[in-house]
Amino acid sequence: GFDCHRRQHVDGFITSANQYLKESDLARRVREWEERIKPVLDEEEEHPPYDIHAYGWQVLQTFGQENNPAGGGDGEIDFARVATGKKQFEVCRLFLASLQLANNRNVDIVCGSADRNSMQMKLLQTEQIHTRLEQYQAPSLATLD
């Protein structure tokens, strides 16, 4: 009787102690993760909001700077030229904006470069689609004027 009761109590204690160790280890790992991620999140909060149109305009302006100081260039540029001197978070934003510009047919991504780590872009048009859409009037509405 007494030995059985004592054994159950000791087994319960060992189970509780093991559970506490597991929870303590989990709490420690969560705390360590929070300590690593907090500075990254704090830095991210300092970045300006992402405006894909503004970053797209920066990409388009690079064509003008690269090919014609007056801004009328229509050649090809390497994405590395767009990213020169930019912070890492801005390079990511500019890359995404470049892909959107390709989707919108502002630029064409040119393949065939010997350097697989580069991305060449050819300017097709400078007017961004959001600007065209702001000025668009449906033909059915045009008859109402």
Short mmCIF file of C-alpha atoms in Angstrom, two decimals:
data_model
loop_
_atom_site.label_atom_id
_atom_site.label_comp_id
_atom_site.label_asym_id
_atom_site.label_seq_id
_atom_site.Cartn_x
_atom_site.Cartn_y
_atom_site.Cartn_z
CA GLY A 1 0.00 0.00 0.00
CA PHE A 2 2.44 2.66 1.20
CA ASP A 3 5.18 1.72 -1.32
CA CYS A 4 2.65 1.73 -4.16
CA HIS A 5 1.33 5.14 -3.09
CA ARG A 6 4.88 6.48 -2.73
CA ARG A 7 5.81 5.10 -6.17
CA GLN A 8 2.81 6.82 -7.78
CA HIS A 9 3.74 10.09 -6.09
CA VAL A 10 7.40 9.82 -7.24
CA ASP A 11 6.32 8.91 -10.80
CA GLY A 12 3.93 11.88 -10.84
CA PHE A 13 6.71 14.16 -9.62
CA ILE A 14 9.13 12.90 -12.29
CA THR A 15 6.49 13.39 -15.01
CA SER A 16 5.81 16.94 -13.77
CA ALA A 17 9.54 17.72 -13.60
CA ASN A 18 10.09 16.44 -17.15
CA GLN A 19 7.14 18.49 -18.40
CA TYR A 20 8.57 21.57 -16.65
CA LEU A 21 11.96 21.00 -18.32
CA LYS A 22 10.31 20.70 -21.75
CA GLU A 23 8.28 23.88 -21.19
CA SER A 24 11.37 25.68 -19.85
CA ASP A 25 13.36 24.66 -22.93
CA LEU A 26 10.54 25.85 -25.19
CA ALA A 27 10.28 29.14 -23.30
CA ARG A 28 14.06 29.60 -23.60
CA ARG A 29 14.00 28.93 -27.36
CA VAL A 30 11.07 31.33 -27.85
CA ARG A 31 12.86 34.02 -25.84
CA GLU A 32 16.06 33.54 -27.88
CA TRP A 33 14.07 33.74 -31.12
CA GLU A 34 12.35 36.93 -29.94
CA GLU A 35 15.74 38.44 -29.06
CA ARG A 36 17.01 37.68 -32.58
CA ILE A 37 13.90 38.84 -34.46
CA LYS A 38 13.14 42.04 -32.51
CA PRO A 39 16.04 44.10 -33.94
CA VAL A 40 15.09 42.98 -37.45
CA LEU A 41 11.47 44.00 -36.93
CA ASP A 42 12.50 47.29 -35.32
CA GLU A 43 14.69 48.09 -38.33
CA GLU A 44 11.84 47.18 -40.70
CA GLU A 45 9.58 49.64 -38.89
CA GLU A 46 12.06 52.42 -39.73
CA HIS A 47 11.81 51.77 -43.49
CA PRO A 48 9.43 53.93 -45.50
CA PRO A 49 6.24 52.20 -46.69
CA TYR A 50 6.61 50.24 -49.92
CA ASP A 51 5.13 52.14 -52.85
CA ILE A 52 5.59 49.96 -55.93
CA HIS A 53 4.78 52.90 -58.23
CA ALA A 54 7.50 55.10 -56.70
CA TYR A 55 10.07 52.31 -56.93
CA GLY A 56 8.96 51.58 -60.50
CA TRP A 57 9.48 55.24 -61.34
CA GLN A 58 13.01 55.02 -59.90
CA VAL A 59 13.72 52.09 -62.21
CA LEU A 60 12.34 53.96 -65.24
CA GLN A 61 14.37 57.05 -64.38
CA THR A 62 17.54 54.96 -64.40
CA PHE A 63 17.02 54.39 -68.13
CA GLY A 64 17.04 58.15 -68.74
CA GLN A 65 20.11 58.70 -66.58
CA GLU A 66 21.97 55.86 -68.21
CA ASN A 67 21.18 56.53 -71.86
CA ASN A 68 20.37 60.19 -72.20
CA PRO A 69 20.86 62.91 -69.57
CA ALA A 70 17.67 64.58 -70.83
CA GLY A 71 15.72 61.50 -69.77
CA GLY A 72 14.81 60.15 -73.19
CA GLY A 73 16.98 57.06 -73.22
CA ASP A 74 15.58 53.83 -74.60
CA GLY A 75 18.45 51.38 -74.41
CA GLU A 76 19.16 48.48 -72.13
CA ILE A 77 20.41 48.61 -68.58
CA ASP A 78 21.55 46.01 -66.11
CA PHE A 79 19.58 45.70 -62.89
CA ALA A 80 22.88 46.11 -61.03
CA ARG A 81 22.92 49.70 -62.32
CA VAL A 82 19.47 50.27 -60.78
CA ALA A 83 20.63 48.78 -57.47
CA THR A 84 23.96 50.61 -57.24
CA GLY A 85 24.33 52.37 -53.91
CA LYS A 86 20.98 51.15 -52.57
CA LYS A 87 20.38 49.49 -49.23
CA GLN A 88 19.55 45.78 -49.27
CA PHE A 89 15.85 46.29 -48.49
CA GLU A 90 15.63 48.81 -51.35
CA VAL A 91 17.27 46.38 -53.80
CA CYS A 92 14.52 43.87 -53.04
CA ARG A 93 11.85 46.52 -53.54
CA LEU A 94 13.42 47.70 -56.80
CA PHE A 95 13.65 44.12 -58.07
CA LEU A 96 9.97 43.52 -57.36
CA ALA A 97 9.07 46.84 -59.03
CA SER A 98 11.17 45.80 -62.05
CA LEU A 99 9.26 42.54 -62.35
CA GLN A 100 5.97 44.46 -62.16
CA LEU A 101 7.22 46.85 -64.86
CA ALA A 102 7.96 43.83 -67.06
CA ASN A 103 4.47 42.48 -66.38
CA ASN A 104 3.00 45.89 -67.31
CA ARG A 105 5.10 45.97 -70.51
CA ASN A 106 7.13 49.02 -69.47
CA VAL A 107 10.33 47.01 -69.73
CA ASP A 108 11.36 43.78 -71.32
CA ILE A 109 13.66 41.41 -69.48
CA VAL A 110 16.37 40.51 -71.96
CA CYS A 111 17.87 37.03 -71.79
CA GLY A 112 21.11 35.86 -73.26
CA SER A 113 23.67 37.60 -71.07
CA ALA A 114 26.78 35.54 -70.40
CA ASP A 115 26.53 36.54 -66.74
CA ARG A 116 23.73 34.50 -65.18
CA ASN A 117 23.81 36.75 -62.09
CA SER A 118 22.65 39.81 -64.02
CA MET A 119 19.30 40.91 -65.37
CA GLN A 120 19.19 43.14 -68.42
CA MET A 121 16.11 45.29 -69.02
CA LYS A 122 15.06 47.07 -72.19
CA LEU A 123 12.79 50.10 -71.94
CA LEU A 124 9.51 49.76 -73.88
CA GLN A 125 7.57 52.74 -72.51
CA THR A 126 7.79 55.11 -69.56
CA GLU A 127 4.10 55.69 -68.87
CA GLN A 128 3.10 53.46 -65.99
CA ILE A 129 -0.16 51.52 -66.18
CA HIS A 130 -1.60 53.06 -63.02
CA THR A 131 -1.30 56.48 -64.70
CA ARG A 132 -3.13 55.22 -67.79
CA LEU A 133 -5.84 53.67 -65.63
CA GLU A 134 -6.37 56.90 -63.69
CA GLN A 135 -7.09 58.68 -66.98
CA TYR A 136 -9.16 55.88 -68.52
CA GLN A 137 -12.82 56.48 -69.19
CA ALA A 138 -15.00 53.58 -70.27
CA PRO A 139 -16.48 54.05 -73.74
CA SER A 140 -19.98 53.60 -72.30
CA LEU A 141 -19.37 56.58 -69.99
CA ALA A 142 -18.01 58.74 -72.80
CA THR A 143 -21.48 58.87 -74.41
CA LEU A 144 -22.94 60.31 -71.20
CA ASP A 145 -20.93 63.53 -71.46
#
